[in-house]
Tab-separated table of C-alpha atoms in Angstrom:
chain	number	residue	atom	x	y	z
B	1	UNK	CA	-268.214	78.418	7.608
B	2	UNK	CA	-267.664	77.206	11.164
B	3	UNK	CA	-267.352	73.459	11.600
B	4	UNK	CA	-265.020	72.608	14.526
B	5	UNK	CA	-265.599	68.852	14.110
B	6	UNK	CA	-264.333	69.060	10.537
B	7	UNK	CA	-261.324	71.087	11.754
B	8	UNK	CA	-260.420	68.347	14.239
B	9	UNK	CA	-260.826	65.737	11.480
B	10	UNK	CA	-258.488	67.846	9.365
B	11	UNK	CA	-255.848	67.959	12.129
B	12	UNK	CA	-256.158	64.241	12.884
B	13	UNK	CA	-255.961	63.375	9.182
B	14	UNK	CA	-252.806	65.460	8.824
B	15	UNK	CA	-251.083	63.691	11.735
B	16	UNK	CA	-252.109	60.280	10.361
B	17	UNK	CA	-250.834	61.054	6.848
B	18	UNK	CA	-247.427	62.358	7.970
B	19	UNK	CA	-246.944	59.282	10.172
B	20	UNK	CA	-247.348	57.261	6.973
B	21	UNK	CA	-244.271	59.068	5.664
B	22	UNK	CA	-245.717	61.562	3.187
B	23	UNK	CA	-243.795	64.869	2.675
B	24	UNK	CA	-245.055	67.284	5.306
B	25	UNK	CA	-245.060	70.497	3.252
B	26	UNK	CA	-247.141	69.031	0.432
B	27	UNK	CA	-249.377	67.164	2.874
B	28	UNK	CA	-250.178	70.488	4.546
B	29	UNK	CA	-250.991	72.108	1.207
B	30	UNK	CA	-253.096	69.150	0.044
B	31	UNK	CA	-255.082	69.004	3.297
B	32	UNK	CA	-255.528	72.774	3.337
B	33	UNK	CA	-256.774	72.887	-0.256
B	34	UNK	CA	-259.019	69.820	0.128
B	35	UNK	CA	-260.751	70.960	3.301
B	36	UNK	CA	-260.618	74.597	2.218
B	37	UNK	CA	-262.398	73.797	-1.016
B	38	UNK	CA	-265.276	72.375	1.006
B	39	UNK	CA	-265.190	75.251	3.509
B	40	UNK	CA	-265.250	77.977	0.816
B	41	UNK	CA	-267.524	76.148	-1.606
B	42	UNK	CA	-270.534	77.981	-2.994
B	43	UNK	CA	-273.067	76.530	-5.429
B	44	UNK	CA	-272.761	77.231	-9.162
B	45	UNK	CA	-269.136	78.347	-9.022
B	46	UNK	CA	-266.453	77.269	-11.478
B	47	UNK	CA	-263.914	74.805	-10.074
B	48	UNK	CA	-260.997	77.271	-9.923
B	49	UNK	CA	-263.169	80.120	-8.658
B	50	UNK	CA	-263.068	78.645	-5.167
B	51	UNK	CA	-261.370	81.083	-2.754
B	52	UNK	CA	-258.994	78.406	-1.453
B	53	UNK	CA	-256.895	78.720	-4.634
B	54	UNK	CA	-256.640	82.472	-4.099
B	55	UNK	CA	-255.598	81.789	-0.493
B	56	UNK	CA	-252.883	79.364	-1.640
B	57	UNK	CA	-251.479	81.749	-4.247
B	58	UNK	CA	-251.531	84.699	-1.828
B	59	UNK	CA	-249.746	82.700	0.857
B	60	UNK	CA	-247.113	81.585	-1.645
B	61	UNK	CA	-246.508	85.183	-2.760
B	62	UNK	CA	-246.376	86.452	0.835
B	63	UNK	CA	-243.786	83.850	1.850
B	64	UNK	CA	-241.573	84.404	-1.179
B	65	UNK	CA	-241.798	88.162	-0.553
B	66	UNK	CA	-240.986	87.958	3.185
B	67	UNK	CA	-237.905	90.060	3.969
B	68	UNK	CA	-237.196	88.199	7.225
B	69	UNK	CA	-236.856	84.849	5.456
B	70	UNK	CA	-234.263	86.265	3.059
B	71	UNK	CA	-231.669	85.598	5.760
B	72	UNK	CA	-232.381	81.841	5.737
B	73	UNK	CA	-230.713	80.925	2.398
B	74	UNK	CA	-227.831	83.312	3.086
B	75	UNK	CA	-227.056	81.794	6.489
B	76	UNK	CA	-227.450	78.313	5.006
B	77	UNK	CA	-224.988	79.159	2.247
B	78	UNK	CA	-222.565	80.536	4.833
B	79	UNK	CA	-222.801	77.273	6.765
B	80	UNK	CA	-222.377	75.008	3.762
B	81	UNK	CA	-219.327	76.960	2.554
B	82	UNK	CA	-217.696	76.831	6.009
B	83	UNK	CA	-218.428	73.110	6.120
B	84	UNK	CA	-216.371	72.779	2.925
B	85	UNK	CA	-213.490	75.005	4.063
B	86	UNK	CA	-211.425	72.183	5.630
B	87	UNK	CA	-211.232	74.173	8.846
B	88	UNK	CA	-212.717	71.635	11.250
B	89	UNK	CA	-209.677	69.408	11.771
B	90	UNK	CA	-207.383	72.411	12.349
B	91	UNK	CA	-209.885	73.956	14.757
B	92	UNK	CA	-210.236	70.764	16.801
B	93	UNK	CA	-206.476	70.167	16.998
B	94	UNK	CA	-205.652	73.764	17.959
B	95	UNK	CA	-208.231	73.759	20.778
B	96	UNK	CA	-207.146	70.326	21.953
B	97	UNK	CA	-203.545	71.483	22.313
B	98	UNK	CA	-204.506	74.817	23.879
B	99	UNK	CA	-206.682	73.114	26.520
B	100	UNK	CA	-204.264	70.263	27.260
B	101	UNK	CA	-204.000	71.094	30.991
B	102	UNK	CA	-207.757	70.749	31.569
B	103	UNK	CA	-209.230	67.362	32.595
B	104	UNK	CA	-210.999	65.826	29.624
B	105	UNK	CA	-209.236	68.255	27.296
B	106	UNK	CA	-210.134	66.380	24.127
B	107	UNK	CA	-213.850	66.248	25.026
B	108	UNK	CA	-213.860	69.928	26.000
B	109	UNK	CA	-212.129	70.800	22.726
B	110	UNK	CA	-214.707	68.715	20.860
B	111	UNK	CA	-217.558	70.551	22.622
B	112	UNK	CA	-216.148	73.994	21.844
B	113	UNK	CA	-215.471	72.961	18.239
B	114	UNK	CA	-219.011	71.621	17.948
B	115	UNK	CA	-220.490	74.797	19.433
B	116	UNK	CA	-218.472	77.105	17.190
B	117	UNK	CA	-219.012	75.026	14.081
B	118	UNK	CA	-222.713	74.490	14.837
B	119	UNK	CA	-223.119	78.225	15.339
B	120	UNK	CA	-221.506	78.886	11.967
B	121	UNK	CA	-223.515	76.266	10.081
B	122	UNK	CA	-226.746	75.786	12.016
B	123	UNK	CA	-227.058	72.342	10.407
B	124	UNK	CA	-227.148	69.680	13.116
B	125	UNK	CA	-226.684	66.663	10.863
B	126	UNK	CA	-223.596	68.139	9.199
B	127	UNK	CA	-221.918	69.061	12.496
B	128	UNK	CA	-222.591	65.711	14.193
B	129	UNK	CA	-221.467	63.776	11.118
B	130	UNK	CA	-218.260	65.731	10.566
B	131	UNK	CA	-217.321	65.756	14.247
B	132	UNK	CA	-218.252	62.094	14.444
B	133	UNK	CA	-215.720	61.382	11.713
B	134	UNK	CA	-213.028	63.623	13.176
B	135	UNK	CA	-213.267	63.811	16.974
B	136	UNK	CA	-215.205	60.681	17.956
B	137	UNK	CA	-212.614	58.141	16.677
B	138	UNK	CA	-209.817	60.279	18.158
B	139	UNK	CA	-211.443	60.224	21.604
B	140	UNK	CA	-212.060	56.479	21.441
B	141	UNK	CA	-208.451	55.915	20.385
B	142	UNK	CA	-207.276	58.001	23.352
B	143	UNK	CA	-209.228	55.728	25.711
B	144	UNK	CA	-212.200	58.004	26.352
B	145	UNK	CA	-215.441	56.429	27.577
B	146	UNK	CA	-217.791	55.597	24.703
B	147	UNK	CA	-220.877	57.101	26.369
B	148	UNK	CA	-219.123	60.342	27.299
B	149	UNK	CA	-217.619	60.731	23.827
B	150	UNK	CA	-220.942	60.060	22.109
B	151	UNK	CA	-222.823	62.480	24.365
B	152	UNK	CA	-220.294	65.238	23.699
B	153	UNK	CA	-220.636	64.938	19.914
B	154	UNK	CA	-224.441	64.638	19.909
B	155	UNK	CA	-225.100	67.440	22.409
B	156	UNK	CA	-222.484	69.813	21.018
B	157	UNK	CA	-223.785	69.389	17.485
B	158	UNK	CA	-227.280	70.601	18.394
B	159	UNK	CA	-226.214	73.945	19.874
B	160	UNK	CA	-226.404	75.654	16.479
B	161	UNK	CA	-230.205	75.777	16.517
B	162	UNK	CA	-230.072	77.846	19.716
B	163	UNK	CA	-226.945	80.021	19.657
B	164	UNK	CA	-227.191	82.923	17.153
B	165	UNK	CA	-227.010	83.338	14.255
B	166	UNK	CA	-229.629	80.578	14.429
B	167	UNK	CA	-231.904	79.791	11.485
B	168	UNK	CA	-234.473	78.381	13.899
B	169	UNK	CA	-234.829	81.771	15.607
B	170	UNK	CA	-235.362	83.437	12.223
B	171	UNK	CA	-238.158	80.987	11.448
B	172	UNK	CA	-239.718	81.515	14.891
B	173	UNK	CA	-239.487	85.281	14.419
B	174	UNK	CA	-241.287	85.059	11.071
B	175	UNK	CA	-243.954	82.826	12.619
B	176	UNK	CA	-244.563	84.836	15.799
B	177	UNK	CA	-243.849	88.386	14.544
B	178	UNK	CA	-241.161	88.740	17.240
B	179	UNK	CA	-238.070	90.738	16.256
B	180	UNK	CA	-235.290	88.393	15.151
B	181	UNK	CA	-232.744	90.846	16.526
B	182	UNK	CA	-234.305	90.695	19.999
B	183	UNK	CA	-234.496	86.901	19.734
B	184	UNK	CA	-230.789	86.751	18.937
B	185	UNK	CA	-229.949	88.960	21.908
B	186	UNK	CA	-232.219	86.925	24.192
B	187	UNK	CA	-230.745	83.581	23.102
B	188	UNK	CA	-227.085	84.470	23.619
B	189	UNK	CA	-226.850	84.048	27.394
B	190	UNK	CA	-229.020	80.878	27.618
B	191	UNK	CA	-227.112	79.386	24.683
B	192	UNK	CA	-223.696	79.945	26.193
B	193	UNK	CA	-225.041	78.927	29.607
B	194	UNK	CA	-226.058	75.552	28.169
B	195	UNK	CA	-222.709	75.152	26.402
B	196	UNK	CA	-220.961	76.090	29.649
B	197	UNK	CA	-222.928	73.465	31.587
B	198	UNK	CA	-221.859	70.870	29.032
B	199	UNK	CA	-218.196	71.839	29.487
B	200	UNK	CA	-218.471	71.891	33.293
B	201	UNK	CA	-220.069	68.449	33.281
B	202	UNK	CA	-217.208	67.000	31.208
B	203	UNK	CA	-214.533	68.592	33.389
B	204	UNK	CA	-216.185	67.430	36.643
B	205	UNK	CA	-216.672	63.879	35.343
B	206	UNK	CA	-213.077	63.720	34.099
B	207	UNK	CA	-211.788	65.068	37.432
B	208	UNK	CA	-213.795	62.633	39.543
B	209	UNK	CA	-213.050	59.650	37.312
B	210	UNK	CA	-209.910	60.185	35.194
B	211	UNK	CA	-210.431	56.789	33.532
B	212	UNK	CA	-213.346	58.261	31.597
B	213	UNK	CA	-211.066	60.764	29.877
B	214	UNK	CA	-207.369	59.820	30.168
B	215	UNK	CA	-204.741	62.445	29.576
B	216	UNK	CA	-202.987	62.223	26.236
B	217	UNK	CA	-199.343	61.131	26.094
B	218	UNK	CA	-197.000	64.042	26.702
B	219	UNK	CA	-195.361	63.733	23.287
B	220	UNK	CA	-198.720	64.377	21.599
B	221	UNK	CA	-199.420	67.590	23.496
B	222	UNK	CA	-195.905	68.854	24.132
B	223	UNK	CA	-196.289	71.836	21.811
B	224	UNK	CA	-194.620	75.195	22.543
B	225	UNK	CA	-197.035	77.977	23.374
B	226	UNK	CA	-195.741	80.008	20.468
B	227	UNK	CA	-196.933	77.268	18.116
B	228	UNK	CA	-200.228	76.982	19.994
B	229	UNK	CA	-200.870	80.680	19.419
B	230	UNK	CA	-200.065	80.287	15.735
B	231	UNK	CA	-202.446	77.330	15.486
B	232	UNK	CA	-205.243	79.300	17.153
B	233	UNK	CA	-204.606	82.294	14.882
B	234	UNK	CA	-204.827	80.024	11.859
B	235	UNK	CA	-207.930	78.030	12.803
B	236	UNK	CA	-209.902	79.456	15.739
B	237	UNK	CA	-209.596	83.212	15.274
B	238	UNK	CA	-210.769	83.527	11.624
B	239	UNK	CA	-213.976	81.558	12.200
B	240	UNK	CA	-214.651	83.276	15.529
B	241	UNK	CA	-214.116	86.714	13.948
B	242	UNK	CA	-216.511	85.856	11.117
B	243	UNK	CA	-219.250	84.716	13.501
B	244	UNK	CA	-218.759	87.648	15.887
B	245	UNK	CA	-218.749	90.119	12.989
B	246	UNK	CA	-222.029	88.796	11.652
B	247	UNK	CA	-223.609	88.649	15.094
B	248	UNK	CA	-222.215	92.020	16.169
B	249	UNK	CA	-223.529	93.707	13.019
B	250	UNK	CA	-227.011	92.397	13.848
B	251	UNK	CA	-227.028	93.096	17.583
B	252	UNK	CA	-225.575	96.616	17.321
B	253	UNK	CA	-227.950	97.610	14.541
B	254	UNK	CA	-225.252	97.999	11.900
B	255	UNK	CA	-227.071	95.627	9.549
B	256	UNK	CA	-230.323	93.718	9.294
B	257	UNK	CA	-230.156	89.916	9.703
B	258	UNK	CA	-230.397	89.546	5.920
B	259	UNK	CA	-227.572	92.026	5.279
B	260	UNK	CA	-225.390	90.443	7.971
B	261	UNK	CA	-226.111	86.992	6.524
B	262	UNK	CA	-224.941	88.223	3.118
B	263	UNK	CA	-221.713	89.463	4.724
B	264	UNK	CA	-221.319	86.080	6.412
B	265	UNK	CA	-221.842	84.229	3.138
B	266	UNK	CA	-219.154	86.339	1.476
B	267	UNK	CA	-216.842	85.836	4.482
B	268	UNK	CA	-217.327	82.071	4.278
B	269	UNK	CA	-216.262	82.117	0.639
B	270	UNK	CA	-213.194	84.170	1.580
B	271	UNK	CA	-212.327	81.630	4.302
B	272	UNK	CA	-212.615	78.817	1.776
B	273	UNK	CA	-210.203	80.667	-0.528
B	274	UNK	CA	-207.761	81.393	2.323
B	275	UNK	CA	-207.731	77.726	3.381
B	276	UNK	CA	-207.299	76.698	-0.263
B	277	UNK	CA	-210.539	74.747	-0.185
B	278	UNK	CA	-212.493	76.823	-2.702
B	279	UNK	CA	-213.480	75.160	-5.948
B	280	UNK	CA	-216.265	75.434	-8.502
B	281	UNK	CA	-217.553	71.988	-7.502
B	282	UNK	CA	-217.792	72.918	-3.814
B	283	UNK	CA	-219.484	76.200	-4.687
B	284	UNK	CA	-222.093	74.338	-6.752
B	285	UNK	CA	-222.635	71.825	-3.928
B	286	UNK	CA	-223.182	74.613	-1.386
B	287	UNK	CA	-225.565	76.463	-3.720
B	288	UNK	CA	-227.539	73.288	-4.450
B	289	UNK	CA	-227.869	72.329	-0.766
B	290	UNK	CA	-228.858	75.905	0.097
B	291	UNK	CA	-231.561	75.953	-2.566
B	292	UNK	CA	-232.912	72.575	-1.514
B	293	UNK	CA	-233.112	73.415	2.210
B	294	UNK	CA	-234.501	76.926	1.576
B	295	UNK	CA	-237.199	75.504	-0.695
B	296	UNK	CA	-238.164	73.040	2.034
B	297	UNK	CA	-238.535	75.854	4.588
B	298	UNK	CA	-240.498	78.089	2.208
B	299	UNK	CA	-242.936	75.364	1.146
B	300	UNK	CA	-243.404	74.400	4.769
B	301	UNK	CA	-244.454	77.988	5.435
B	302	UNK	CA	-246.815	78.020	2.450
B	303	UNK	CA	-248.400	74.731	3.501
B	304	UNK	CA	-248.592	75.749	7.154
B	305	UNK	CA	-250.205	79.120	6.475
B	306	UNK	CA	-252.737	77.568	4.106
B	307	UNK	CA	-253.527	74.768	6.541
B	308	UNK	CA	-253.795	77.074	9.564
B	309	UNK	CA	-255.978	79.593	7.661
B	310	UNK	CA	-258.500	76.898	6.736
B	311	UNK	CA	-258.217	75.311	10.197
B	312	UNK	CA	-258.994	78.659	11.834
B	313	UNK	CA	-261.805	79.398	9.367
B	314	UNK	CA	-263.439	76.089	10.273
B	315	UNK	CA	-263.267	77.043	13.951
B	316	UNK	CA	-260.456	74.712	15.001
B	317	UNK	CA	-258.286	77.432	16.543
B	318	UNK	CA	-261.179	78.739	18.593
B	319	UNK	CA	-262.082	75.227	19.736
B	320	UNK	CA	-258.531	74.564	20.958
B	321	UNK	CA	-258.393	77.949	22.664
B	322	UNK	CA	-261.697	77.327	24.455
B	323	UNK	CA	-260.549	73.866	25.494
B	324	UNK	CA	-257.251	75.118	26.959
B	325	UNK	CA	-258.917	78.055	28.699
B	326	UNK	CA	-261.552	75.681	30.087
B	327	UNK	CA	-258.813	73.756	31.862
B	328	UNK	CA	-258.245	76.890	34.002
B	329	UNK	CA	-254.488	76.512	33.825
B	330	UNK	CA	-252.093	78.861	35.550
B	331	UNK	CA	-249.286	80.388	33.448
B	332	UNK	CA	-246.858	77.842	34.937
B	333	UNK	CA	-249.028	74.822	34.154
B	334	UNK	CA	-249.691	76.173	30.648
B	335	UNK	CA	-245.963	76.486	30.073
B	336	UNK	CA	-245.396	72.960	31.368
B	337	UNK	CA	-248.174	71.576	29.155
B	338	UNK	CA	-247.034	73.399	26.011
B	339	UNK	CA	-243.379	72.491	26.493
B	340	UNK	CA	-244.303	68.855	27.200
B	341	UNK	CA	-246.261	68.726	23.929
B	342	UNK	CA	-243.342	70.277	22.011
B	343	UNK	CA	-240.985	67.798	23.702
B	344	UNK	CA	-243.147	64.866	22.532
B	345	UNK	CA	-243.543	66.317	19.036
B	346	UNK	CA	-239.755	66.402	18.786
B	347	UNK	CA	-239.674	62.606	18.577
B	348	UNK	CA	-241.310	62.190	15.138
B	349	UNK	CA	-240.871	65.728	13.731
B	350	UNK	CA	-238.041	68.088	12.785
B	351	UNK	CA	-237.674	71.449	14.525
B	352	UNK	CA	-238.772	73.325	11.392
B	353	UNK	CA	-242.081	71.458	11.284
B	354	UNK	CA	-242.723	72.045	14.991
B	355	UNK	CA	-242.001	75.788	14.727
B	356	UNK	CA	-244.011	76.366	11.564
B	357	UNK	CA	-246.973	74.047	12.192
B	358	UNK	CA	-247.550	73.521	15.918
B	359	UNK	CA	-246.053	76.515	17.731
B	360	UNK	CA	-248.608	78.880	16.066
B	361	UNK	CA	-251.345	76.916	17.885
B	362	UNK	CA	-249.915	78.133	21.216
B	363	UNK	CA	-249.122	81.712	20.178
B	364	UNK	CA	-252.719	83.079	20.368
B	365	UNK	CA	-252.956	81.743	23.937
B	366	UNK	CA	-249.892	83.623	25.217
B	367	UNK	CA	-251.644	86.985	25.848
B	368	UNK	CA	-254.282	85.294	28.030
B	369	UNK	CA	-251.567	83.815	30.257
B	370	UNK	CA	-249.486	87.027	30.062
B	371	UNK	CA	-246.488	85.180	28.627
B	372	UNK	CA	-243.985	87.125	26.549
B	373	UNK	CA	-243.592	85.545	23.046
B	374	UNK	CA	-239.867	86.318	23.320
B	375	UNK	CA	-239.574	84.248	26.489
B	376	UNK	CA	-241.726	81.485	24.965
B	377	UNK	CA	-239.458	81.394	21.902
B	378	UNK	CA	-236.316	80.934	24.004
B	379	UNK	CA	-237.953	78.085	25.933
B	380	UNK	CA	-238.965	76.456	22.649
B	381	UNK	CA	-235.435	76.846	21.259
B	382	UNK	CA	-234.020	75.183	24.371
B	383	UNK	CA	-236.680	72.483	24.318
B	384	UNK	CA	-235.942	71.602	20.699
B	385	UNK	CA	-232.414	70.624	21.737
B	386	UNK	CA	-234.078	67.626	23.359
B	387	UNK	CA	-235.667	66.455	20.109
B	388	UNK	CA	-232.188	65.569	18.833
B	389	UNK	CA	-231.146	63.809	22.045
B	390	UNK	CA	-234.224	61.884	23.224
B	391	UNK	CA	-234.814	58.244	22.235
B	392	UNK	CA	-236.421	56.665	20.308
B	393	UNK	CA	-236.061	59.334	17.574
B	394	UNK	CA	-232.876	61.104	18.707
B	395	UNK	CA	-231.617	62.179	15.292
B	396	UNK	CA	-228.185	63.218	16.577
B	397	UNK	CA	-227.675	59.681	17.878
B	398	UNK	CA	-228.661	58.206	14.512
B	399	UNK	CA	-226.360	60.618	12.662
B	400	UNK	CA	-223.482	59.506	14.888
B	401	UNK	CA	-224.355	55.814	14.689
B	402	UNK	CA	-224.279	56.044	10.902
B	403	UNK	CA	-220.575	56.893	10.870
B	404	UNK	CA	-219.398	55.423	14.215
B	405	UNK	CA	-217.276	52.238	14.408
B	406	UNK	CA	-219.423	49.066	14.345
B	407	UNK	CA	-218.632	48.163	17.963
B	408	UNK	CA	-220.355	51.353	19.231
B	409	UNK	CA	-223.974	50.396	19.900
B	410	UNK	CA	-226.917	52.742	19.425
B	411	UNK	CA	-228.039	52.248	23.037
B	412	UNK	CA	-224.559	53.319	24.194
B	413	UNK	CA	-224.989	56.566	22.260
B	414	UNK	CA	-228.452	57.048	23.777
B	415	UNK	CA	-227.063	56.591	27.302
B	416	UNK	CA	-224.345	59.121	26.556
B	417	UNK	CA	-227.007	61.702	25.609
B	418	UNK	CA	-229.030	61.394	28.841
B	419	UNK	CA	-226.794	63.570	31.097
B	420	UNK	CA	-226.725	66.335	28.489
B	421	UNK	CA	-230.486	66.035	28.114
B	422	UNK	CA	-230.815	66.700	31.848
B	423	UNK	CA	-228.729	69.870	31.476
B	424	UNK	CA	-231.139	71.183	28.832
B	425	UNK	CA	-233.980	70.898	31.356
B	426	UNK	CA	-231.813	72.575	34.014
B	427	UNK	CA	-231.178	75.488	31.645
B	428	UNK	CA	-234.913	75.807	30.896
B	429	UNK	CA	-235.605	75.914	34.641
B	430	UNK	CA	-232.921	78.571	35.181
B	431	UNK	CA	-234.293	80.717	32.337
B	432	UNK	CA	-237.755	80.551	33.923
B	433	UNK	CA	-236.559	81.281	37.479
B	434	UNK	CA	-234.107	84.019	36.434
B	435	UNK	CA	-235.757	85.952	33.565
B	436	UNK	CA	-232.774	88.308	33.297
B	437	UNK	CA	-230.848	85.484	31.650
B	438	UNK	CA	-232.828	86.132	28.488
B	439	UNK	CA	-233.976	89.719	29.097
B	440	UNK	CA	-230.709	91.405	30.067
B	441	UNK	CA	-229.156	91.753	26.602
B	442	UNK	CA	-232.360	92.726	24.729
B	443	UNK	CA	-233.116	95.368	27.360
B	444	UNK	CA	-229.511	96.584	27.346
B	445	UNK	CA	-229.351	96.974	23.582
B	446	UNK	CA	-232.906	97.963	22.700
B	447	UNK	CA	-234.701	98.974	25.925
B	448	UNK	CA	-237.821	97.399	27.410
């Protein structure tokens, strides 16, 4: 049954309902079943004989049976266990001492700690909150500028959704049928490029205006290099080895993402034992949080697939495709339009909802514009950094404000995010102008 007007009503109703605050996964399922029941209705059929219920059950089974998504709970468990390993304070202090000669050493150490910890956990809220409790007060106490300190914590905490092993890339791979392994290889250089731009910005600002990031008193950083090496071996090396082992196993084909994630989860438990932070209570907390977040992702997929199937059956996908093609866009203008829409969607929505619900609308249009889904995925991953840094719904800023000292205003945190936001756009531009930034590693490891 083709009814494009009803499909548009379905999409508009969904947006209206989620803006009222209803849970997105169950809203998707409810809208899909309600409109699907009408779309598949035939006279004289029993209520539960409608094909929409078969569609819902099949989608649920397909999601729960998806091998790619098996890696999601394992990586989440790895992140939650590392979060509870009491490694963060040691990591930050060891890097701070090791980088003491660099301008803005404490901010640079905070950025590297954020990047490493965000890569290990992939959970933006946890990284920003923990670093906000540990590094943010320390920087303010050392006389660092409030805006610079806030921007460092907020921007550094979001890197985990881009730099592998990223859960977001797994979800995009499952949505777009792009190899997660190739996505990981493609995201490495842009991810570290963005992190490097953040570090360069801090160093340049601290060099040009030392008042923004004063040097620490000599007695606080006067640590022999032998002790610095010991500190790095105790805090930095174990976590770095764990992340590189997991990532290396995936990139070099030694293990699938799910198998490597299982190794990472076991390694995180070993780290917790080594740092004497392992307990039954913490294990239960990590398992509970993993189950809760995994269930959210899975039900989002079920709701999204049901919604999109009915939406397409009603002719909505074809209507949108005809509309976009009727605009006679060039590949560049299509990319600008799609990324602008994703940027705006990042204000009210989480990255998971954007990837699962709205990105599939653009995917069928990519072949017409001869755009590689791999390239599109990297641009989306970069773009979603902005959703955590852009007012009025910059979630990283709200996470930090929730635990920051009362005298730090929310607008101050917003202003601190703006320079880092600009660097995200610079990185997107560089990835577009120099495709080898995202193609070099996938082509090197796996060929064209």
